[in-house]
Amino acid sequence: MIIETATPITAPHAPAPTETTQDSTTASVVALFQDLTGELESLFDTMEWAEEEIEAARQRHQETARGPLWRSFSLATPTLDLLMNERLYRVHVRELLERVATGRDTRPATDAEMMIGLLESSLQSPLTSSAACLYMRIFARALPPEFHETVSTAMELSSYESVHGAQADEHEGWLRRKLAQAWRVPEA
């Protein structure tokens, strides 16, 4: 005897496929593809910024051959999520490239990495006055030179420095070591 059914036979624990299930699966695949596309675009943007900063540093330091700056692309790897912000990322890479050009250690944290560390700390609890002094100091250094005097005056940085500067120096040394990246060494 043959039994005909109107619905397909499925495993007892699996729901029967429906248009809604197919729509949600399609939506999930589309969302995954969009996330992946966004990540790749962000990665390619970051690579382009790094190449632009390397080329600018090579011109500033008149590097004509394939020297240390040319080989510095691997140092430009973002170490924190917030470094995906173009301005912070460029400040970060510029500092690293200046260290390479002048033969200084590239492992200690950059100003951009310290700014992010202080920002994240401030979300947990208020910064001390000396930590706020350090944050303002780093912020002023990260700006283009033409803004240094204006920002220092607006933030009254010299007043903070006179009272909290020594403690801010200690904080800066500790933070550079704490956020250091041991892998970040220029290629020979």
PDB file of C-alpha atoms in Angstrom, residues 46-170:
ATOM      1  CA  THR A  46      44.371  50.654   6.217  1.00  0.00           C
ATOM      2  CA  MET A  47      46.907  49.198   3.789  1.00  0.00           C
ATOM      3  CA  GLU A  48      46.532  52.240   1.532  1.00  0.00           C
ATOM      4  CA  TRP A  49      47.034  54.649   4.451  1.00  0.00           C
ATOM      5  CA  ALA A  50      50.155  52.739   5.497  1.00  0.00           C
ATOM      6  CA  GLU A  51      51.598  52.887   1.999  1.00  0.00           C
ATOM      7  CA  GLU A  52      50.892  56.640   1.794  1.00  0.00           C
ATOM      8  CA  GLU A  53      52.592  57.264   5.157  1.00  0.00           C
ATOM      9  CA  ILE A  54      55.598  55.131   4.195  1.00  0.00           C
ATOM     10  CA  GLU A  55      56.013  57.000   0.932  1.00  0.00           C
ATOM     11  CA  ALA A  56      55.720  60.381   2.712  1.00  0.00           C
ATOM     12  CA  ALA A  57      58.334  59.295   5.280  1.00  0.00           C
ATOM     13  CA  ARG A  58      60.656  58.112   2.530  1.00  0.00           C
ATOM     14  CA  GLN A  59      60.388  61.527   0.886  1.00  0.00           C
ATOM     15  CA  ARG A  60      60.902  63.391   4.205  1.00  0.00           C
ATOM     16  CA  HIS A  61      64.002  61.349   4.956  1.00  0.00           C
ATOM     17  CA  GLN A  62      65.157  61.218   1.310  1.00  0.00           C
ATOM     18  CA  GLU A  63      65.247  57.433   1.196  1.00  0.00           C
ATOM     19  CA  THR A  64      65.781  56.561  -2.462  1.00  0.00           C
ATOM     20  CA  ALA A  65      66.774  52.908  -2.281  1.00  0.00           C
ATOM     21  CA  ARG A  66      64.764  50.103  -0.709  1.00  0.00           C
ATOM     22  CA  GLY A  67      65.861  51.026   2.789  1.00  0.00           C
ATOM     23  CA  PRO A  68      64.419  50.548   6.274  1.00  0.00           C
ATOM     24  CA  LEU A  69      61.390  52.774   5.680  1.00  0.00           C
ATOM     25  CA  TRP A  70      60.500  50.902   2.517  1.00  0.00           C
ATOM     26  CA  ARG A  71      60.638  47.639   4.503  1.00  0.00           C
ATOM     27  CA  SER A  72      58.460  48.981   7.360  1.00  0.00           C
ATOM     28  CA  PHE A  73      55.032  47.904   6.125  1.00  0.00           C
ATOM     29  CA  SER A  74      54.734  45.094   8.686  1.00  0.00           C
ATOM     30  CA  LEU A  75      55.194  47.602  11.530  1.00  0.00           C
ATOM     31  CA  ALA A  76      51.989  49.339  10.442  1.00  0.00           C
ATOM     32  CA  THR A  77      49.768  46.476  11.626  1.00  0.00           C
ATOM     33  CA  PRO A  78      46.983  47.956  13.793  1.00  0.00           C
ATOM     34  CA  THR A  79      47.289  46.708  17.382  1.00  0.00           C
ATOM     35  CA  LEU A  80      43.964  48.039  18.703  1.00  0.00           C
ATOM     36  CA  ASP A  81      40.488  48.259  17.183  1.00  0.00           C
ATOM     37  CA  LEU A  82      40.355  52.046  17.536  1.00  0.00           C
ATOM     38  CA  LEU A  83      43.456  52.317  15.357  1.00  0.00           C
ATOM     39  CA  MET A  84      41.139  51.619  12.439  1.00  0.00           C
ATOM     40  CA  ASN A  85      40.258  55.317  12.704  1.00  0.00           C
ATOM     41  CA  GLU A  86      42.236  56.961   9.896  1.00  0.00           C
ATOM     42  CA  ARG A  87      43.574  59.931  11.873  1.00  0.00           C
ATOM     43  CA  LEU A  88      44.725  57.849  14.833  1.00  0.00           C
ATOM     44  CA  TYR A  89      46.174  55.206  12.542  1.00  0.00           C
ATOM     45  CA  ARG A  90      48.174  57.767  10.566  1.00  0.00           C
ATOM     46  CA  VAL A  91      49.557  59.332  13.779  1.00  0.00           C
ATOM     47  CA  HIS A  92      50.504  55.827  14.936  1.00  0.00           C
ATOM     48  CA  VAL A  93      52.271  54.897  11.692  1.00  0.00           C
ATOM     49  CA  ARG A  94      54.044  58.274  11.388  1.00  0.00           C
ATOM     50  CA  GLU A  95      55.524  57.849  14.855  1.00  0.00           C
ATOM     51  CA  LEU A  96      56.712  54.336  14.081  1.00  0.00           C
ATOM     52  CA  LEU A  97      58.266  55.456  10.811  1.00  0.00           C
ATOM     53  CA  GLU A  98      60.071  58.335  12.541  1.00  0.00           C
ATOM     54  CA  ARG A  99      61.493  55.810  14.997  1.00  0.00           C
ATOM     55  CA  VAL A 100      62.682  53.635  12.116  1.00  0.00           C
ATOM     56  CA  ALA A 101      64.235  56.619  10.310  1.00  0.00           C
ATOM     57  CA  THR A 102      66.108  57.722  13.441  1.00  0.00           C
ATOM     58  CA  GLY A 103      67.099  54.225  14.565  1.00  0.00           C
ATOM     59  CA  ARG A 104      64.964  54.202  17.723  1.00  0.00           C
ATOM     60  CA  ASP A 105      63.110  51.249  19.258  1.00  0.00           C
ATOM     61  CA  THR A 106      59.746  50.581  17.584  1.00  0.00           C
ATOM     62  CA  ARG A 107      58.398  48.261  20.284  1.00  0.00           C
ATOM     63  CA  PRO A 108      57.198  50.786  22.920  1.00  0.00           C
ATOM     64  CA  ALA A 109      53.634  52.045  22.598  1.00  0.00           C
ATOM     65  CA  THR A 110      53.008  54.960  20.262  1.00  0.00           C
ATOM     66  CA  ASP A 111      51.160  58.110  21.257  1.00  0.00           C
ATOM     67  CA  ALA A 112      48.060  56.817  19.453  1.00  0.00           C
ATOM     68  CA  GLU A 113      48.167  53.528  21.384  1.00  0.00           C
ATOM     69  CA  MET A 114      48.572  55.408  24.668  1.00  0.00           C
ATOM     70  CA  MET A 115      45.676  57.744  23.812  1.00  0.00           C
ATOM     71  CA  ILE A 116      43.458  54.725  23.218  1.00  0.00           C
ATOM     72  CA  GLY A 117      44.653  53.121  26.468  1.00  0.00           C
ATOM     73  CA  LEU A 118      43.858  56.286  28.423  1.00  0.00           C
ATOM     74  CA  LEU A 119      40.498  56.630  26.685  1.00  0.00           C
ATOM     75  CA  GLU A 120      39.560  53.056  27.555  1.00  0.00           C
ATOM     76  CA  SER A 121      40.724  53.593  31.153  1.00  0.00           C
ATOM     77  CA  SER A 122      38.613  56.736  31.437  1.00  0.00           C
ATOM     78  CA  LEU A 123      35.540  54.700  30.514  1.00  0.00           C
ATOM     79  CA  GLN A 124      36.146  52.506  33.575  1.00  0.00           C
ATOM     80  CA  SER A 125      36.881  55.289  36.063  1.00  0.00           C
ATOM     81  CA  PRO A 126      37.832  58.970  35.948  1.00  0.00           C
ATOM     82  CA  LEU A 127      41.450  59.759  35.132  1.00  0.00           C
ATOM     83  CA  THR A 128      43.630  61.249  37.853  1.00  0.00           C
ATOM     84  CA  SER A 129      44.879  64.779  37.255  1.00  0.00           C
ATOM     85  CA  SER A 130      48.319  63.478  36.304  1.00  0.00           C
ATOM     86  CA  ALA A 131      46.800  60.958  33.867  1.00  0.00           C
ATOM     87  CA  ALA A 132      44.655  63.755  32.396  1.00  0.00           C
ATOM     88  CA  CYS A 133      47.846  65.803  32.016  1.00  0.00           C
ATOM     89  CA  LEU A 134      49.438  62.917  30.126  1.00  0.00           C
ATOM     90  CA  TYR A 135      46.358  62.545  27.915  1.00  0.00           C
ATOM     91  CA  MET A 136      46.429  66.256  27.038  1.00  0.00           C
ATOM     92  CA  ARG A 137      50.200  66.106  26.417  1.00  0.00           C
ATOM     93  CA  ILE A 138      49.835  63.170  24.045  1.00  0.00           C
ATOM     94  CA  PHE A 139      46.855  64.756  22.311  1.00  0.00           C
ATOM     95  CA  ALA A 140      48.834  67.963  21.737  1.00  0.00           C
ATOM     96  CA  ARG A 141      51.804  65.983  20.339  1.00  0.00           C
ATOM     97  CA  ALA A 142      49.560  64.015  18.004  1.00  0.00           C
ATOM     98  CA  LEU A 143      48.234  67.149  16.335  1.00  0.00           C
ATOM     99  CA  PRO A 144      50.005  68.786  13.408  1.00  0.00           C
ATOM    100  CA  PRO A 145      52.593  71.355  14.602  1.00  0.00           C
ATOM    101  CA  GLU A 146      50.510  74.340  13.533  1.00  0.00           C
ATOM    102  CA  PHE A 147      47.929  73.453  16.205  1.00  0.00           C
ATOM    103  CA  HIS A 148      50.328  72.821  19.116  1.00  0.00           C
ATOM    104  CA  GLU A 149      50.362  76.336  20.565  1.00  0.00           C
ATOM    105  CA  THR A 150      46.601  76.864  20.143  1.00  0.00           C
ATOM    106  CA  VAL A 151      45.697  73.544  21.742  1.00  0.00           C
ATOM    107  CA  SER A 152      48.257  73.864  24.545  1.00  0.00           C
ATOM    108  CA  THR A 153      46.843  77.289  25.389  1.00  0.00           C
ATOM    109  CA  ALA A 154      43.217  76.156  25.142  1.00  0.00           C
ATOM    110  CA  MET A 155      43.839  73.147  27.397  1.00  0.00           C
ATOM    111  CA  GLU A 156      46.110  75.148  29.735  1.00  0.00           C
ATOM    112  CA  LEU A 157      48.590  72.339  29.302  1.00  0.00           C
ATOM    113  CA  SER A 158      51.455  74.358  30.783  1.00  0.00           C
ATOM    114  CA  SER A 159      49.489  74.736  34.037  1.00  0.00           C
ATOM    115  CA  TYR A 160      48.851  70.992  34.213  1.00  0.00           C
ATOM    116  CA  GLU A 161      52.485  70.284  33.337  1.00  0.00           C
ATOM    117  CA  SER A 162      53.774  72.542  36.116  1.00  0.00           C
ATOM    118  CA  VAL A 163      51.708  70.716  38.734  1.00  0.00           C
ATOM    119  CA  HIS A 164      51.407  67.169  37.356  1.00  0.00           C
ATOM    120  CA  GLY A 165      54.205  66.922  34.774  1.00  0.00           C
ATOM    121  CA  ALA A 166      56.592  64.746  36.806  1.00  0.00           C
ATOM    122  CA  GLN A 167      53.858  62.224  37.629  1.00  0.00           C
ATOM    123  CA  ALA A 168      52.670  62.328  34.002  1.00  0.00           C
ATOM    124  CA  ASP A 169      56.241  61.467  32.934  1.00  0.00           C
ATOM    125  CA  GLU A 170      56.126  58.374  35.164  1.00  0.00           C
TER     126      GLU A 170
END
